[in-house]
């Protein structure tokens, strides 16, 4: 899979001031969800 991540890694600049808080909350929520999934999988594997 040789797909360039140039457009995917750079966020679109539509309204930086308006969407700053929303994107930050979404980023934190996705990080927390990924962490919760990792902890959940680890607890299942430890059983």
JSON list of N, CA and C in Angstrom, two decimals:
[
{"chain": "A", "resi": 1, "resn": "UNK", "atom": "N", "xyz": [0.87, -1.20, 0.00]},
{"chain": "A", "resi": 1, "resn": "UNK", "atom": "CA", "xyz": [0.00, 0.00, 0.00]},
{"chain": "A", "resi": 1, "resn": "UNK", "atom": "C", "xyz": [0.90, 1.24, 0.00]},
{"chain": "A", "resi": 2, "resn": "UNK", "atom": "N", "xyz": [1.13, 1.79, -1.16]},
{"chain": "A", "resi": 2, "resn": "UNK", "atom": "CA", "xyz": [1.96, 2.99, -1.24]},
{"chain": "A", "resi": 2, "resn": "UNK", "atom": "C", "xyz": [1.06, 4.20, -1.46]},
{"chain": "A", "resi": 3, "resn": "UNK", "atom": "N", "xyz": [0.44, 4.64, -0.38]},
{"chain": "A", "resi": 3, "resn": "UNK", "atom": "CA", "xyz": [-0.47, 5.78, -0.47]},
{"chain": "A", "resi": 3, "resn": "UNK", "atom": "C", "xyz": [0.17, 6.95, 0.26]},
{"chain": "A", "resi": 4, "resn": "UNK", "atom": "N", "xyz": [0.27, 8.08, -0.41]},
{"chain": "A", "resi": 4, "resn": "UNK", "atom": "CA", "xyz": [0.88, 9.25, 0.23]},
{"chain": "A", "resi": 4, "resn": "UNK", "atom": "C", "xyz": [-0.09, 9.87, 1.23]},
{"chain": "A", "resi": 5, "resn": "UNK", "atom": "N", "xyz": [0.44, 10.21, 2.41]},
{"chain": "A", "resi": 5, "resn": "UNK", "atom": "CA", "xyz": [-0.40, 10.78, 3.46]},
{"chain": "A", "resi": 5, "resn": "UNK", "atom": "C", "xyz": [-0.23, 12.29, 3.55]},
{"chain": "A", "resi": 6, "resn": "UNK", "atom": "N", "xyz": [0.04, 12.93, 2.42]},
{"chain": "A", "resi": 6, "resn": "UNK", "atom": "CA", "xyz": [0.24, 14.38, 2.45]},
{"chain": "A", "resi": 6, "resn": "UNK", "atom": "C", "xyz": [-1.05, 15.10, 2.79]},
{"chain": "A", "resi": 7, "resn": "UNK", "atom": "N", "xyz": [-2.13, 14.71, 2.13]},
{"chain": "A", "resi": 7, "resn": "UNK", "atom": "CA", "xyz": [-3.40, 15.40, 2.37]},
{"chain": "A", "resi": 7, "resn": "UNK", "atom": "C", "xyz": [-4.08, 14.88, 3.62]},
{"chain": "A", "resi": 8, "resn": "UNK", "atom": "N", "xyz": [-3.74, 13.65, 4.02]},
{"chain": "A", "resi": 8, "resn": "UNK", "atom": "CA", "xyz": [-4.40, 13.07, 5.19]},
{"chain": "A", "resi": 8, "resn": "UNK", "atom": "C", "xyz": [-3.76, 13.58, 6.48]},
{"chain": "A", "resi": 9, "resn": "UNK", "atom": "N", "xyz": [-2.43, 13.82, 6.45]},
{"chain": "A", "resi": 9, "resn": "UNK", "atom": "CA", "xyz": [-1.75, 14.22, 7.68]},
{"chain": "A", "resi": 9, "resn": "UNK", "atom": "C", "xyz": [-1.97, 15.71, 7.96]},
{"chain": "A", "resi": 10, "resn": "UNK", "atom": "N", "xyz": [-2.20, 16.50, 6.92]},
{"chain": "A", "resi": 10, "resn": "UNK", "atom": "CA", "xyz": [-2.40, 17.93, 7.13]},
{"chain": "A", "resi": 10, "resn": "UNK", "atom": "C", "xyz": [-3.89, 18.23, 7.24]},
{"chain": "A", "resi": 11, "resn": "UNK", "atom": "N", "xyz": [-4.34, 18.78, 8.37]},
{"chain": "A", "resi": 11, "resn": "UNK", "atom": "CA", "xyz": [-5.76, 19.08, 8.55]},
{"chain": "A", "resi": 11, "resn": "UNK", "atom": "C", "xyz": [-6.21, 20.23, 7.66]},
{"chain": "A", "resi": 12, "resn": "UNK", "atom": "N", "xyz": [-7.44, 20.20, 7.20]},
{"chain": "A", "resi": 12, "resn": "UNK", "atom": "CA", "xyz": [-7.96, 21.28, 6.35]},
{"chain": "A", "resi": 12, "resn": "UNK", "atom": "C", "xyz": [-8.09, 22.58, 7.13]},
{"chain": "A", "resi": 13, "resn": "UNK", "atom": "N", "xyz": [-7.76, 23.68, 6.49]},
{"chain": "A", "resi": 13, "resn": "UNK", "atom": "CA", "xyz": [-7.81, 24.99, 7.15]},
{"chain": "A", "resi": 13, "resn": "UNK", "atom": "C", "xyz": [-9.05, 25.76, 6.70]},
{"chain": "A", "resi": 14, "resn": "UNK", "atom": "N", "xyz": [-10.20, 25.36, 7.22]},
{"chain": "A", "resi": 14, "resn": "UNK", "atom": "CA", "xyz": [-11.44, 26.05, 6.84]},
{"chain": "A", "resi": 14, "resn": "UNK", "atom": "C", "xyz": [-11.71, 27.22, 7.79]},
{"chain": "A", "resi": 15, "resn": "UNK", "atom": "N", "xyz": [-11.89, 26.91, 9.07]},
{"chain": "A", "resi": 15, "resn": "UNK", "atom": "CA", "xyz": [-12.12, 27.94, 10.07]},
{"chain": "A", "resi": 15, "resn": "UNK", "atom": "C", "xyz": [-11.30, 27.58, 11.31]},
{"chain": "A", "resi": 16, "resn": "UNK", "atom": "N", "xyz": [-10.04, 28.01, 11.36]},
{"chain": "A", "resi": 16, "resn": "UNK", "atom": "CA", "xyz": [-9.15, 27.60, 12.45]},
{"chain": "A", "resi": 16, "resn": "UNK", "atom": "C", "xyz": [-9.65, 28.05, 13.82]},
{"chain": "A", "resi": 17, "resn": "UNK", "atom": "N", "xyz": [-10.16, 29.28, 13.90]},
{"chain": "A", "resi": 17, "resn": "UNK", "atom": "CA", "xyz": [-10.58, 29.79, 15.21]},
{"chain": "A", "resi": 17, "resn": "UNK", "atom": "C", "xyz": [-11.88, 29.15, 15.68]},
{"chain": "A", "resi": 18, "resn": "UNK", "atom": "N", "xyz": [-12.79, 28.90, 14.75]},
{"chain": "A", "resi": 18, "resn": "UNK", "atom": "CA", "xyz": [-14.10, 28.38, 15.14]},
{"chain": "A", "resi": 18, "resn": "UNK", "atom": "C", "xyz": [-14.03, 26.90, 15.50]},
{"chain": "A", "resi": 19, "resn": "UNK", "atom": "N", "xyz": [-13.24, 26.13, 14.75]},
{"chain": "A", "resi": 19, "resn": "UNK", "atom": "CA", "xyz": [-13.22, 24.68, 14.94]},
{"chain": "A", "resi": 19, "resn": "UNK", "atom": "C", "xyz": [-12.05, 24.22, 15.81]},
{"chain": "A", "resi": 20, "resn": "UNK", "atom": "N", "xyz": [-11.35, 25.18, 16.45]},
{"chain": "A", "resi": 20, "resn": "UNK", "atom": "CA", "xyz": [-10.18, 24.78, 17.23]},
{"chain": "A", "resi": 20, "resn": "UNK", "atom": "C", "xyz": [-10.58, 23.93, 18.43]},
{"chain": "A", "resi": 21, "resn": "UNK", "atom": "N", "xyz": [-11.55, 24.41, 19.20]},
{"chain": "A", "resi": 21, "resn": "UNK", "atom": "CA", "xyz": [-11.96, 23.66, 20.39]},
{"chain": "A", "resi": 21, "resn": "UNK", "atom": "C", "xyz": [-12.60, 22.33, 20.01]},
{"chain": "A", "resi": 22, "resn": "UNK", "atom": "N", "xyz": [-13.39, 22.32, 18.96]},
{"chain": "A", "resi": 22, "resn": "UNK", "atom": "CA", "xyz": [-14.09, 21.10, 18.55]},
{"chain": "A", "resi": 22, "resn": "UNK", "atom": "C", "xyz": [-13.09, 20.04, 18.10]},
{"chain": "A", "resi": 23, "resn": "UNK", "atom": "N", "xyz": [-12.10, 20.44, 17.31]},
{"chain": "A", "resi": 23, "resn": "UNK", "atom": "CA", "xyz": [-11.12, 19.46, 16.83]},
{"chain": "A", "resi": 23, "resn": "UNK", "atom": "C", "xyz": [-10.25, 18.97, 17.98]},
{"chain": "A", "resi": 24, "resn": "UNK", "atom": "N", "xyz": [-9.96, 19.85, 18.94]},
{"chain": "A", "resi": 24, "resn": "UNK", "atom": "CA", "xyz": [-9.14, 19.43, 20.09]},
{"chain": "A", "resi": 24, "resn": "UNK", "atom": "C", "xyz": [-9.90, 18.43, 20.94]},
{"chain": "A", "resi": 25, "resn": "UNK", "atom": "N", "xyz": [-11.19, 18.70, 21.17]},
{"chain": "A", "resi": 25, "resn": "UNK", "atom": "CA", "xyz": [-12.03, 17.78, 21.95]},
{"chain": "A", "resi": 25, "resn": "UNK", "atom": "C", "xyz": [-12.15, 16.44, 21.21]},
{"chain": "A", "resi": 26, "resn": "UNK", "atom": "N", "xyz": [-12.31, 16.49, 19.90]},
{"chain": "A", "resi": 26, "resn": "UNK", "atom": "CA", "xyz": [-12.43, 15.25, 19.13]},
{"chain": "A", "resi": 26, "resn": "UNK", "atom": "C", "xyz": [-11.12, 14.46, 19.17]},
{"chain": "A", "resi": 27, "resn": "UNK", "atom": "N", "xyz": [-9.98, 15.17, 19.11]},
{"chain": "A", "resi": 27, "resn": "UNK", "atom": "CA", "xyz": [-8.69, 14.50, 19.16]},
{"chain": "A", "resi": 27, "resn": "UNK", "atom": "C", "xyz": [-8.48, 13.83, 20.51]},
{"chain": "A", "resi": 28, "resn": "UNK", "atom": "N", "xyz": [-8.83, 14.53, 21.59]},
{"chain": "A", "resi": 28, "resn": "UNK", "atom": "CA", "xyz": [-8.69, 13.97, 22.93]},
{"chain": "A", "resi": 28, "resn": "UNK", "atom": "C", "xyz": [-9.64, 12.79, 23.12]},
{"chain": "A", "resi": 29, "resn": "UNK", "atom": "N", "xyz": [-10.85, 12.92, 22.59]},
{"chain": "A", "resi": 29, "resn": "UNK", "atom": "CA", "xyz": [-11.83, 11.84, 22.73]},
{"chain": "A", "resi": 29, "resn": "UNK", "atom": "C", "xyz": [-11.36, 10.59, 21.97]},
{"chain": "A", "resi": 30, "resn": "UNK", "atom": "N", "xyz": [-10.79, 10.78, 20.77]},
{"chain": "A", "resi": 30, "resn": "UNK", "atom": "CA", "xyz": [-10.33, 9.62, 20.01]},
{"chain": "A", "resi": 30, "resn": "UNK", "atom": "C", "xyz": [-9.13, 8.98, 20.68]},
{"chain": "A", "resi": 31, "resn": "UNK", "atom": "N", "xyz": [-8.24, 9.80, 21.27]},
{"chain": "A", "resi": 31, "resn": "UNK", "atom": "CA", "xyz": [-7.09, 9.25, 21.98]},
{"chain": "A", "resi": 31, "resn": "UNK", "atom": "C", "xyz": [-7.55, 8.46, 23.21]},
{"chain": "A", "resi": 32, "resn": "UNK", "atom": "N", "xyz": [-8.54, 8.99, 23.92]},
{"chain": "A", "resi": 32, "resn": "UNK", "atom": "CA", "xyz": [-9.06, 8.30, 25.10]},
{"chain": "A", "resi": 32, "resn": "UNK", "atom": "C", "xyz": [-9.74, 6.99, 24.71]},
{"chain": "A", "resi": 33, "resn": "UNK", "atom": "N", "xyz": [-10.44, 7.01, 23.57]},
{"chain": "A", "resi": 33, "resn": "UNK", "atom": "CA", "xyz": [-11.13, 5.80, 23.13]},
{"chain": "A", "resi": 33, "resn": "UNK", "atom": "C", "xyz": [-10.10, 4.73, 22.71]},
{"chain": "A", "resi": 34, "resn": "UNK", "atom": "N", "xyz": [-9.05, 5.16, 22.03]},
{"chain": "A", "resi": 34, "resn": "UNK", "atom": "CA", "xyz": [-8.01, 4.20, 21.64]},
{"chain": "A", "resi": 34, "resn": "UNK", "atom": "C", "xyz": [-7.33, 3.62, 22.88]},
{"chain": "A", "resi": 35, "resn": "UNK", "atom": "N", "xyz": [-7.07, 4.47, 23.87]},
{"chain": "A", "resi": 35, "resn": "UNK", "atom": "CA", "xyz": [-6.45, 4.00, 25.11]},
{"chain": "A", "resi": 35, "resn": "UNK", "atom": "C", "xyz": [-7.37, 3.03, 25.83]},
{"chain": "A", "resi": 36, "resn": "UNK", "atom": "N", "xyz": [-8.66, 3.33, 25.84]},
{"chain": "A", "resi": 36, "resn": "UNK", "atom": "CA", "xyz": [-9.61, 2.43, 26.51]},
{"chain": "A", "resi": 36, "resn": "UNK", "atom": "C", "xyz": [-9.67, 1.08, 25.80]},
{"chain": "A", "resi": 37, "resn": "UNK", "atom": "N", "xyz": [-9.61, 1.09, 24.47]},
{"chain": "A", "resi": 37, "resn": "UNK", "atom": "CA", "xyz": [-9.63, -0.17, 23.72]},
{"chain": "A", "resi": 37, "resn": "UNK", "atom": "C", "xyz": [-8.36, -0.97, 24.01]},
{"chain": "A", "resi": 38, "resn": "UNK", "atom": "N", "xyz": [-7.22, -0.29, 24.10]},
{"chain": "A", "resi": 38, "resn": "UNK", "atom": "CA", "xyz": [-5.97, -0.99, 24.39]},
{"chain": "A", "resi": 38, "resn": "UNK", "atom": "C", "xyz": [-6.00, -1.60, 25.78]},
{"chain": "A", "resi": 39, "resn": "UNK", "atom": "N", "xyz": [-6.50, -0.85, 26.77]},
{"chain": "A", "resi": 39, "resn": "UNK", "atom": "CA", "xyz": [-6.59, -1.37, 28.14]},
{"chain": "A", "resi": 39, "resn": "UNK", "atom": "C", "xyz": [-7.57, -2.53, 28.19]},
{"chain": "A", "resi": 40, "resn": "UNK", "atom": "N", "xyz": [-8.67, -2.41, 27.46]},
{"chain": "A", "resi": 40, "resn": "UNK", "atom": "CA", "xyz": [-9.67, -3.48, 27.43]},
{"chain": "A", "resi": 40, "resn": "UNK", "atom": "C", "xyz": [-9.08, -4.76, 26.82]},
{"chain": "A", "resi": 41, "resn": "UNK", "atom": "N", "xyz": [-8.35, -4.60, 25.71]},
{"chain": "A", "resi": 41, "resn": "UNK", "atom": "CA", "xyz": [-7.73, -5.76, 25.07]},
{"chain": "A", "resi": 41, "resn": "UNK", "atom": "C", "xyz": [-6.66, -6.36, 25.98]},
{"chain": "A", "resi": 42, "resn": "UNK", "atom": "N", "xyz": [-5.91, -5.52, 26.68]},
{"chain": "A", "resi": 42, "resn": "UNK", "atom": "CA", "xyz": [-4.87, -6.03, 27.57]},
{"chain": "A", "resi": 42, "resn": "UNK", "atom": "C", "xyz": [-5.48, -6.79, 28.74]},
{"chain": "A", "resi": 43, "resn": "UNK", "atom": "N", "xyz": [-6.58, -6.30, 29.27]},
{"chain": "A", "resi": 43, "resn": "UNK", "atom": "CA", "xyz": [-7.22, -6.98, 30.40]},
{"chain": "A", "resi": 43, "resn": "UNK", "atom": "C", "xyz": [-7.80, -8.32, 29.96]},
{"chain": "A", "resi": 44, "resn": "UNK", "atom": "N", "xyz": [-8.26, -8.39, 28.69]},
{"chain": "A", "resi": 44, "resn": "UNK", "atom": "CA", "xyz": [-8.79, -9.67, 28.19]},
{"chain": "A", "resi": 44, "resn": "UNK", "atom": "C", "xyz": [-7.64, -10.66, 28.00]},
{"chain": "A", "resi": 45, "resn": "UNK", "atom": "N", "xyz": [-6.51, -10.17, 27.49]},
{"chain": "A", "resi": 45, "resn": "UNK", "atom": "CA", "xyz": [-5.37, -11.07, 27.26]},
{"chain": "A", "resi": 45, "resn": "UNK", "atom": "C", "xyz": [-4.75, -11.54, 28.57]},
{"chain": "A", "resi": 46, "resn": "UNK", "atom": "N", "xyz": [-4.87, -10.75, 29.63]},
{"chain": "A", "resi": 46, "resn": "UNK", "atom": "CA", "xyz": [-4.29, -11.13, 30.91]},
{"chain": "A", "resi": 46, "resn": "UNK", "atom": "C", "xyz": [-5.11, -12.20, 31.60]},
{"chain": "A", "resi": 47, "resn": "UNK", "atom": "N", "xyz": [-6.37, -12.33, 31.21]},
{"chain": "A", "resi": 47, "resn": "UNK", "atom": "CA", "xyz": [-7.21, -13.34, 31.88]},
{"chain": "A", "resi": 47, "resn": "UNK", "atom": "C", "xyz": [-6.72, -14.75, 31.56]}
]
